[in-house]
Amino acid sequence: MSDEELALLNDLLSSELGIIFAESKREILESRLRPRLAALRLRSFRDYYLQLQYANGDGASERRELARAVTNNETYFFRESYQFEALFEQAIGGIKDHSAQPGVIRMISAGCSSGEEPYSLNIFARENAFRAFGWSVEIDAFDVSDARVRAACAGSYTETSLRGVSPEQVQRYFHSGDGRYHLKPMYRAGVRIRLGNILDRASYGLPAMADVIFCRNVLIYFSETSLRRAIANFAEALRPGGLLFLGHSESIIGLCPDLEPVRLGSCIAYRRV
Ligand SMILES: C[S@@+](CC[C@H](N)C(=O)[O-])C[C@H]1O[C@@H](n2cnc3c(N)ncnc32)[C@H](O)[C@@H]1O
C-alpha cells in the first residue's frame, strides 16, 4: 500500500467510521483489506478506494464489508467491571434524582461489538435492582459492524467471551450446550441492539435522552476530528448530569467543555454539564 493509498483510505475511514490507521499500522490495514481486493478482483488499494467512493449501489454494500474488515471487535463479559460497580454503587441515586424519564434509567452502549458490554451492564443492573427499586433499566446498544450486531442479537458465546466470568456466574447467567453459552432471556430483556454509527447521532435510535453512555475501547482508534465529533454527539445525547464512561486508556479531558471529568470511586467518568 503506497503512501497515497494509505492517505486516501484513512480519509475515507475517518469520515465514515471515525477510525484511522497510523503509519505503523499500515500492514494491519493491508492484511485486513487484501481479502476484499481478492473478492472484488481489484489490482490495487487505489482501485478499492475508488470502488468504495464511486461505485453505484455496490459502494454502499462494500462499505458494510469495509466496516466488518477494519474494526477491532475484541471484547468480553465484565470487562473493566469496576466501572459498572462505581455506577451502581455510587452514582445511581443521583441518576434517579435527575432522570429525563422518571421510572426509567436509559443507557447506551456505543460500539457494543458482539454484546458482551451491554449484557454485562444489564446483568449488573439486575443484580443491583434493589438500588433502584421500581425503576427499569433500558439499554440501547449499537455497533457499526453488521456481523457484530448479528452476533449480539444471537446472544450466544464461546468460552473466550467468558474469561472474566466465574464458573458460578456462568451457571447463573447462561444455558450451555454445543460448546456454546447462551445468555438467559431474563438478562437479554431490556437490551435493544441495532446497527449504528457513533458519528451519526440519528443512528443511535434513542427514544429519549440518555442517563448514561458507555463507549469503551472504541475512540482509541479514532482520528482527532472524529473523536471530537463523537464526543459532541455524546454530549448531545446525554441529559444534563448524565454520565459518559470511556475505556481506562482513553481520556477526553479538555476536549469538550460540555463534559467535565468526575471521580467515581476508582474511576473517572464525564458528566454532562
Ligand atoms: C474493541 S471493540 C470494544 C467493545 C466494547 N465496547 C468493549 O469495550 O469491550 C470496538 C467496537 O467499536 C465498534 N466501532 C468502531 N467504530 C465505530 C463507529 N463509528 N460506530 C459504532 N461502532 C464502532 C467496532 O465495530 C467494535 O465492535
mmCIF file of C-alpha atoms and ligand atoms in Angstrom:
data_model
loop_
_atom_site.group_PDB
_atom_site.id
_atom_site.type_symbol
_atom_site.label_atom_id
_atom_site.label_comp_id
_atom_site.label_asym_id
_atom_site.label_seq_id
_atom_site.Cartn_x
_atom_site.Cartn_y
_atom_site.Cartn_z
ATOM 1 C CA MET A 1 0.000 0.000 0.000
ATOM 2 C CA SER A 2 1.536 3.294 -1.093
ATOM 3 C CA ASP A 3 1.578 6.484 0.993
ATOM 4 C CA GLU A 4 -1.078 7.951 -1.283
ATOM 5 C CA GLU A 5 -3.325 4.887 -0.901
ATOM 6 C CA LEU A 6 -2.936 4.935 2.878
ATOM 7 C CA ALA A 7 -3.869 8.635 2.952
ATOM 8 C CA LEU A 8 -6.919 8.141 0.692
ATOM 9 C CA LEU A 9 -8.210 5.178 2.696
ATOM 10 C CA ASN A 10 -7.559 6.941 6.000
ATOM 11 C CA ASP A 11 -9.591 9.968 4.817
ATOM 12 C CA LEU A 12 -12.480 7.722 3.942
ATOM 13 C CA LEU A 13 -12.226 5.579 7.080
ATOM 14 C CA SER A 14 -12.030 8.617 9.315
ATOM 15 C CA SER A 15 -15.065 10.331 7.824
ATOM 16 C CA GLU A 16 -17.170 7.140 7.532
ATOM 17 C CA LEU A 17 -16.242 5.206 10.671
ATOM 18 C CA GLY A 18 -14.002 7.510 12.695
ATOM 19 C CA ILE A 19 -11.121 5.060 12.510
ATOM 20 C CA ILE A 20 -7.618 5.877 11.322
ATOM 21 C CA PHE A 21 -4.572 3.646 10.755
ATOM 22 C CA ALA A 22 -1.263 5.288 11.688
ATOM 23 C CA GLU A 23 1.781 4.743 9.500
ATOM 24 C CA SER A 24 2.927 1.999 11.918
ATOM 25 C CA LYS A 25 -0.390 0.137 11.386
ATOM 26 C CA ARG A 26 -0.209 0.186 7.579
ATOM 27 C CA GLU A 27 0.471 -3.561 7.369
ATOM 28 C CA ILE A 28 -2.510 -4.343 9.567
ATOM 29 C CA LEU A 29 -4.777 -2.307 7.281
ATOM 30 C CA GLU A 30 -3.265 -4.046 4.252
ATOM 31 C CA SER A 31 -3.859 -7.506 5.667
ATOM 32 C CA ARG A 32 -7.436 -6.667 6.612
ATOM 33 C CA LEU A 33 -8.279 -5.285 3.164
ATOM 34 C CA ARG A 34 -6.438 -7.794 0.980
ATOM 35 C CA PRO A 35 -9.300 -10.342 1.086
ATOM 36 C CA ARG A 36 -11.656 -7.595 -0.180
ATOM 37 C CA LEU A 37 -9.346 -6.838 -3.103
ATOM 38 C CA ALA A 38 -9.249 -10.544 -3.929
ATOM 39 C CA ALA A 39 -13.035 -10.930 -3.644
ATOM 40 C CA LEU A 40 -13.600 -7.957 -5.953
ATOM 41 C CA ARG A 41 -10.714 -8.882 -8.284
ATOM 42 C CA LEU A 42 -9.140 -5.469 -7.857
ATOM 43 C CA ARG A 43 -5.467 -4.867 -8.510
ATOM 44 C CA SER A 44 -4.652 -2.057 -6.127
ATOM 45 C CA PHE A 45 -5.792 -0.364 -2.926
ATOM 46 C CA ARG A 46 -6.413 2.735 -5.041
ATOM 47 C CA ASP A 47 -8.936 0.753 -7.115
ATOM 48 C CA TYR A 48 -10.530 -0.401 -3.884
ATOM 49 C CA TYR A 49 -10.789 3.205 -2.689
ATOM 50 C CA LEU A 50 -12.448 4.187 -5.980
ATOM 51 C CA GLN A 51 -14.860 1.261 -5.683
ATOM 52 C CA LEU A 52 -15.891 2.443 -2.209
ATOM 53 C CA GLN A 53 -16.135 6.032 -3.255
ATOM 54 C CA TYR A 54 -17.876 5.889 -6.578
ATOM 55 C CA ALA A 55 -19.473 2.519 -7.404
ATOM 56 C CA ASN A 56 -23.258 2.864 -7.520
ATOM 57 C CA GLY A 57 -25.113 0.657 -5.088
ATOM 58 C CA ASP A 58 -22.126 -1.629 -4.665
ATOM 59 C CA GLY A 59 -20.253 1.193 -2.954
ATOM 60 C CA ALA A 60 -22.782 1.122 -0.099
ATOM 61 C CA SER A 61 -22.687 -2.653 0.327
ATOM 62 C CA GLU A 62 -18.897 -2.627 0.141
ATOM 63 C CA ARG A 63 -18.841 -0.052 2.938
ATOM 64 C CA ARG A 64 -20.544 -2.615 5.154
ATOM 65 C CA GLU A 65 -17.801 -5.098 4.221
ATOM 66 C CA LEU A 66 -15.255 -2.406 4.994
ATOM 67 C CA ALA A 67 -16.700 -1.843 8.489
ATOM 68 C CA ARG A 68 -16.517 -5.587 9.138
ATOM 69 C CA ALA A 69 -12.952 -5.798 7.847
ATOM 70 C CA VAL A 70 -11.294 -2.861 9.580
ATOM 71 C CA THR A 71 -12.879 -2.827 13.033
ATOM 72 C CA ASN A 72 -11.244 -4.414 16.057
ATOM 73 C CA ASN A 73 -14.083 -6.217 17.835
ATOM 74 C CA GLU A 74 -12.233 -7.548 20.885
ATOM 75 C CA THR A 75 -14.498 -7.709 23.947
ATOM 76 C CA TYR A 76 -15.564 -9.999 26.807
ATOM 77 C CA PHE A 77 -18.083 -10.157 29.629
ATOM 78 C CA PHE A 78 -17.452 -7.974 32.711
ATOM 79 C CA ARG A 79 -14.563 -6.149 31.044
ATOM 80 C CA GLU A 80 -13.473 -3.238 33.280
ATOM 81 C CA SER A 81 -16.389 -4.089 35.554
ATOM 82 C CA TYR A 82 -15.155 -1.688 38.264
ATOM 83 C CA GLN A 83 -16.956 0.953 36.192
ATOM 84 C CA PHE A 84 -20.262 -0.921 36.472
ATOM 85 C CA GLU A 85 -19.690 -1.203 40.241
ATOM 86 C CA ALA A 86 -18.971 2.531 40.509
ATOM 87 C CA LEU A 87 -22.076 3.332 38.500
ATOM 88 C CA PHE A 88 -24.452 1.191 40.545
ATOM 89 C CA GLU A 89 -22.872 1.707 43.955
ATOM 90 C CA GLN A 90 -22.113 5.425 43.778
ATOM 91 C CA ALA A 91 -23.999 7.178 41.010
ATOM 92 C CA ILE A 92 -27.376 5.513 40.687
ATOM 93 C CA GLY A 93 -29.030 7.698 43.359
ATOM 94 C CA GLY A 94 -28.100 10.914 41.531
ATOM 95 C CA ILE A 95 -29.166 9.426 38.220
ATOM 96 C CA LYS A 96 -32.634 8.623 39.579
ATOM 97 C CA ASP A 97 -32.980 12.140 41.034
ATOM 98 C CA HIS A 98 -32.378 13.785 37.657
ATOM 99 C CA SER A 99 -33.657 11.156 35.219
ATOM 100 C CA ALA A 100 -35.157 12.540 31.999
ATOM 101 C CA GLN A 101 -37.957 9.967 32.245
ATOM 102 C CA PRO A 102 -38.917 9.087 35.852
ATOM 103 C CA GLY A 103 -39.033 5.311 36.346
ATOM 104 C CA VAL A 104 -36.595 4.582 33.519
ATOM 105 C CA ILE A 105 -32.790 4.660 33.556
ATOM 106 C CA ARG A 106 -31.694 4.846 29.947
ATOM 107 C CA MET A 107 -28.209 3.697 28.964
ATOM 108 C CA ILE A 108 -26.278 3.448 25.706
ATOM 109 C CA SER A 109 -23.513 1.050 24.778
ATOM 110 C CA ALA A 110 -21.802 2.683 21.778
ATOM 111 C CA GLY A 111 -19.524 0.294 19.904
ATOM 112 C CA CYS A 112 -21.057 -2.722 21.649
ATOM 113 C CA SER A 113 -19.348 -5.347 19.450
ATOM 114 C CA SER A 114 -20.993 -8.770 19.976
ATOM 115 C CA GLY A 115 -22.986 -7.624 23.011
ATOM 116 C CA GLU A 116 -20.792 -8.586 25.963
ATOM 117 C CA GLU A 117 -20.715 -4.975 27.229
ATOM 118 C CA PRO A 118 -24.465 -4.153 27.177
ATOM 119 C CA TYR A 119 -25.367 -7.602 28.508
ATOM 120 C CA SER A 120 -22.832 -7.276 31.351
ATOM 121 C CA LEU A 121 -24.355 -3.902 32.154
ATOM 122 C CA ASN A 122 -27.813 -5.464 32.158
ATOM 123 C CA ILE A 123 -26.646 -8.248 34.483
ATOM 124 C CA PHE A 124 -25.226 -5.636 36.877
ATOM 125 C CA ALA A 125 -28.480 -3.676 36.697
ATOM 126 C CA ARG A 126 -30.468 -6.776 37.650
ATOM 127 C CA GLU A 127 -28.084 -7.741 40.440
ATOM 128 C CA ASN A 128 -28.380 -4.178 41.791
ATOM 129 C CA ALA A 129 -32.127 -3.791 41.247
ATOM 130 C CA PHE A 130 -32.568 -3.070 44.970
ATOM 131 C CA ARG A 131 -30.652 0.204 44.486
ATOM 132 C CA ALA A 132 -33.250 1.462 42.021
ATOM 133 C CA PHE A 133 -36.324 -0.384 43.233
ATOM 134 C CA GLY A 134 -39.308 0.075 40.916
ATOM 135 C CA TRP A 135 -37.144 1.512 38.114
ATOM 136 C CA SER A 136 -36.443 -0.199 34.819
ATOM 137 C CA VAL A 137 -33.094 -0.071 33.047
ATOM 138 C CA GLU A 138 -33.228 0.182 29.258
ATOM 139 C CA ILE A 139 -30.069 -0.251 27.225
ATOM 140 C CA ASP A 140 -29.687 0.822 23.595
ATOM 141 C CA ALA A 141 -26.599 -0.790 22.127
ATOM 142 C CA PHE A 142 -25.182 -0.292 18.660
ATOM 143 C CA ASP A 143 -22.185 -1.118 16.523
ATOM 144 C CA VAL A 144 -21.087 -0.179 13.023
ATOM 145 C CA SER A 145 -20.235 -3.788 12.080
ATOM 146 C CA ASP A 146 -23.328 -5.670 10.902
ATOM 147 C CA ALA A 147 -21.636 -9.007 11.664
ATOM 148 C CA ARG A 148 -21.111 -7.966 15.316
ATOM 149 C CA VAL A 149 -24.689 -6.719 15.573
ATOM 150 C CA ARG A 150 -25.962 -10.100 14.375
ATOM 151 C CA ALA A 151 -23.739 -11.871 16.921
ATOM 152 C CA ALA A 152 -25.002 -9.571 19.687
ATOM 153 C CA CYS A 153 -28.622 -10.269 18.747
ATOM 154 C CA ALA A 154 -27.931 -14.023 18.885
ATOM 155 C CA GLY A 155 -26.593 -13.759 22.471
ATOM 156 C CA SER A 156 -24.585 -16.988 22.083
ATOM 157 C CA TYR A 157 -20.925 -17.103 23.144
ATOM 158 C CA THR A 158 -17.784 -19.213 23.351
ATOM 159 C CA GLU A 159 -15.503 -19.512 26.376
ATOM 160 C CA THR A 160 -13.330 -16.665 25.072
ATOM 161 C CA SER A 161 -16.108 -14.207 25.868
ATOM 162 C CA LEU A 162 -16.469 -15.674 29.365
ATOM 163 C CA ARG A 163 -12.856 -15.364 30.502
ATOM 164 C CA GLY A 164 -13.816 -12.755 33.120
ATOM 165 C CA VAL A 165 -16.771 -14.753 34.449
ATOM 166 C CA SER A 166 -16.551 -17.219 37.365
ATOM 167 C CA PRO A 167 -17.981 -20.776 36.951
ATOM 168 C CA GLU A 168 -20.820 -19.864 39.373
ATOM 169 C CA GLN A 169 -21.690 -16.817 37.304
ATOM 170 C CA VAL A 170 -21.619 -18.874 34.102
ATOM 171 C CA GLN A 171 -24.173 -21.254 35.628
ATOM 172 C CA ARG A 172 -26.309 -18.401 36.804
ATOM 173 C CA TYR A 173 -26.409 -16.293 33.655
ATOM 174 C CA PHE A 174 -26.037 -18.805 30.785
ATOM 175 C CA HIS A 175 -27.535 -22.015 29.420
ATOM 176 C CA SER A 176 -24.776 -24.166 27.939
ATOM 177 C CA GLY A 177 -24.924 -26.626 25.070
ATOM 178 C CA ASP A 178 -22.983 -27.498 21.857
ATOM 179 C CA GLY A 179 -19.859 -25.965 23.399
ATOM 180 C CA ARG A 180 -21.584 -22.573 23.448
ATOM 181 C CA TYR A 181 -23.090 -20.430 26.180
ATOM 182 C CA HIS A 182 -26.473 -18.817 25.595
ATOM 183 C CA LEU A 183 -27.343 -15.823 27.738
ATOM 184 C CA LYS A 184 -30.587 -16.475 29.627
ATOM 185 C CA PRO A 185 -33.562 -14.481 28.297
ATOM 186 C CA MET A 186 -34.033 -12.513 31.535
ATOM 187 C CA TYR A 187 -30.550 -10.969 31.064
ATOM 188 C CA ARG A 188 -31.268 -10.112 27.445
ATOM 189 C CA ALA A 189 -34.575 -8.406 28.201
ATOM 190 C CA GLY A 190 -34.280 -4.622 28.153
ATOM 191 C CA VAL A 191 -31.312 -4.571 25.754
ATOM 192 C CA ARG A 192 -32.038 -3.301 22.222
ATOM 193 C CA ILE A 193 -29.311 -3.843 19.659
ATOM 194 C CA ARG A 194 -29.019 -2.129 16.304
ATOM 195 C CA LEU A 195 -26.641 -1.136 13.552
ATOM 196 C CA GLY A 196 -25.454 2.400 14.298
ATOM 197 C CA ASN A 197 -22.555 4.751 13.882
ATOM 198 C CA ILE A 198 -21.093 6.879 16.664
ATOM 199 C CA LEU A 199 -20.505 9.636 14.091
ATOM 200 C CA ASP A 200 -24.185 9.727 13.115
ATOM 201 C CA ARG A 201 -26.280 10.857 16.054
ATOM 202 C CA ALA A 202 -29.569 9.934 14.297
ATOM 203 C CA SER A 203 -28.451 6.287 14.061
ATOM 204 C CA TYR A 204 -28.455 5.853 17.866
ATOM 205 C CA GLY A 205 -32.222 5.391 17.650
ATOM 206 C CA LEU A 206 -32.860 6.799 21.137
ATOM 207 C CA PRO A 207 -36.461 7.339 22.212
ATOM 208 C CA ALA A 208 -35.346 9.877 24.861
ATOM 209 C CA MET A 209 -32.187 11.458 26.250
ATOM 210 C CA ALA A 210 -29.711 9.068 27.836
ATOM 211 C CA ASP A 211 -28.709 8.995 31.514
ATOM 212 C CA VAL A 212 -25.500 7.031 30.916
ATOM 213 C CA ILE A 213 -23.308 6.267 27.899
ATOM 214 C CA PHE A 214 -20.610 3.601 27.774
ATOM 215 C CA CYS A 215 -18.199 3.954 24.867
ATOM 216 C CA ARG A 216 -15.152 1.939 25.802
ATOM 217 C CA ASN A 217 -12.153 0.871 23.761
ATOM 218 C CA VAL A 218 -13.561 2.441 20.602
ATOM 219 C CA LEU A 219 -12.286 6.025 20.490
ATOM 220 C CA ILE A 220 -8.623 4.941 20.793
ATOM 221 C CA TYR A 221 -8.856 4.023 17.110
ATOM 222 C CA PHE A 222 -10.378 7.373 16.062
ATOM 223 C CA SER A 223 -8.778 10.334 14.283
ATOM 224 C CA GLU A 224 -8.837 13.562 16.284
ATOM 225 C CA THR A 225 -11.537 15.141 14.096
ATOM 226 C CA SER A 226 -13.777 12.100 14.501
ATOM 227 C CA LEU A 227 -13.077 11.912 18.235
ATOM 228 C CA ARG A 228 -14.336 15.487 18.610
ATOM 229 C CA ARG A 229 -17.426 14.711 16.537
ATOM 230 C CA ALA A 230 -18.095 11.556 18.570
ATOM 231 C CA ILE A 231 -17.951 13.323 21.919
ATOM 232 C CA ALA A 232 -20.064 16.240 20.661
ATOM 233 C CA ASN A 233 -22.675 13.611 19.692
ATOM 234 C CA PHE A 234 -22.459 12.005 23.149
ATOM 235 C CA ALA A 235 -22.854 15.411 24.824
ATOM 236 C CA GLU A 236 -25.975 15.984 22.728
ATOM 237 C CA ALA A 237 -27.429 12.544 23.522
ATOM 238 C CA LEU A 238 -26.891 12.852 27.304
ATOM 239 C CA ARG A 239 -29.294 14.743 29.541
ATOM 240 C CA PRO A 240 -27.683 17.335 31.869
ATOM 241 C CA GLY A 241 -25.964 15.479 34.722
ATOM 242 C CA GLY A 242 -25.764 12.285 32.626
ATOM 243 C CA LEU A 243 -22.519 10.278 32.658
ATOM 244 C CA LEU A 244 -20.125 9.116 29.939
ATOM 245 C CA PHE A 245 -17.740 6.210 30.638
ATOM 246 C CA LEU A 246 -14.721 5.588 28.385
ATOM 247 C CA GLY A 247 -12.117 2.800 28.435
ATOM 248 C CA HIS A 248 -9.361 3.124 31.038
ATOM 249 C CA SER A 249 -6.741 4.221 28.481
ATOM 250 C CA GLU A 250 -8.998 6.843 26.902
ATOM 251 C CA SER A 251 -9.319 10.457 28.015
ATOM 252 C CA ILE A 252 -11.206 13.474 26.678
ATOM 253 C CA ILE A 253 -10.144 15.918 29.382
ATOM 254 C CA GLY A 254 -10.126 19.416 27.863
ATOM 255 C CA LEU A 255 -11.687 18.324 24.576
ATOM 256 C CA CYS A 256 -15.337 19.154 25.220
ATOM 257 C CA PRO A 257 -16.499 21.904 27.615
ATOM 258 C CA ASP A 258 -19.898 20.193 27.959
ATOM 259 C CA LEU A 259 -18.376 17.051 29.515
ATOM 260 C CA GLU A 260 -16.498 17.548 32.800
ATOM 261 C CA PRO A 261 -14.447 14.811 34.462
ATOM 262 C CA VAL A 262 -15.769 13.457 37.777
ATOM 263 C CA ARG A 263 -14.250 10.838 40.063
ATOM 264 C CA LEU A 264 -16.473 7.878 40.927
ATOM 265 C CA GLY A 265 -14.635 5.550 43.304
ATOM 266 C CA SER A 266 -11.574 4.338 41.431
ATOM 267 C CA CYS A 267 -12.674 5.553 38.011
ATOM 268 C CA ILE A 268 -13.133 8.754 36.069
ATOM 269 C CA ALA A 269 -16.382 9.430 34.217
ATOM 270 C CA TYR A 270 -17.507 12.553 32.348
ATOM 271 C CA ARG A 271 -20.602 14.436 33.448
ATOM 272 C CA ARG A 272 -22.780 16.432 31.060
ATOM 273 C CA VAL A 273 -22.824 19.962 32.483
HETATM 274 C C1 LIG B 1 -12.643 -3.090 20.673
HETATM 275 S S1 LIG B 1 -14.382 -3.200 20.492
HETATM 276 C C2 LIG B 1 -14.924 -2.687 22.104
HETATM 277 C C3 LIG B 1 -16.228 -3.351 22.514
HETATM 278 C C4 LIG B 1 -16.739 -2.951 23.898
HETATM 279 N N1 LIG B 1 -17.102 -1.562 23.924
HETATM 280 C C5 LIG B 1 -15.698 -3.253 24.941
HETATM 281 O O1 LIG B 1 -15.094 -2.315 25.491
HETATM 282 O O2 LIG B 1 -15.465 -4.429 25.240
HETATM 283 C C6 LIG B 1 -14.717 -1.749 19.492
HETATM 284 C C7 LIG B 1 -16.065 -1.812 18.756
HETATM 285 O O3 LIG B 1 -16.399 -0.497 18.285
HETATM 286 C C8 LIG B 1 -17.022 -0.630 17.025
HETATM 287 N N2 LIG B 1 -16.919 0.636 16.293
HETATM 288 C C9 LIG B 1 -15.821 1.189 15.712
HETATM 289 N N3 LIG B 1 -16.145 2.346 15.127
HETATM 290 C C10 LIG B 1 -17.470 2.541 15.339
HETATM 291 C C11 LIG B 1 -18.390 3.564 14.970
HETATM 292 N N4 LIG B 1 -18.016 4.624 14.230
HETATM 293 N N5 LIG B 1 -19.681 3.451 15.369
HETATM 294 C C12 LIG B 1 -20.090 2.375 16.090
HETATM 295 N N6 LIG B 1 -19.262 1.364 16.452
HETATM 296 C C13 LIG B 1 -17.973 1.453 16.088
HETATM 297 C C14 LIG B 1 -16.283 -1.771 16.357
HETATM 298 O O4 LIG B 1 -17.027 -2.359 15.317
HETATM 299 C C15 LIG B 1 -16.038 -2.719 17.553
HETATM 300 O O5 LIG B 1 -17.032 -3.713 17.630
#
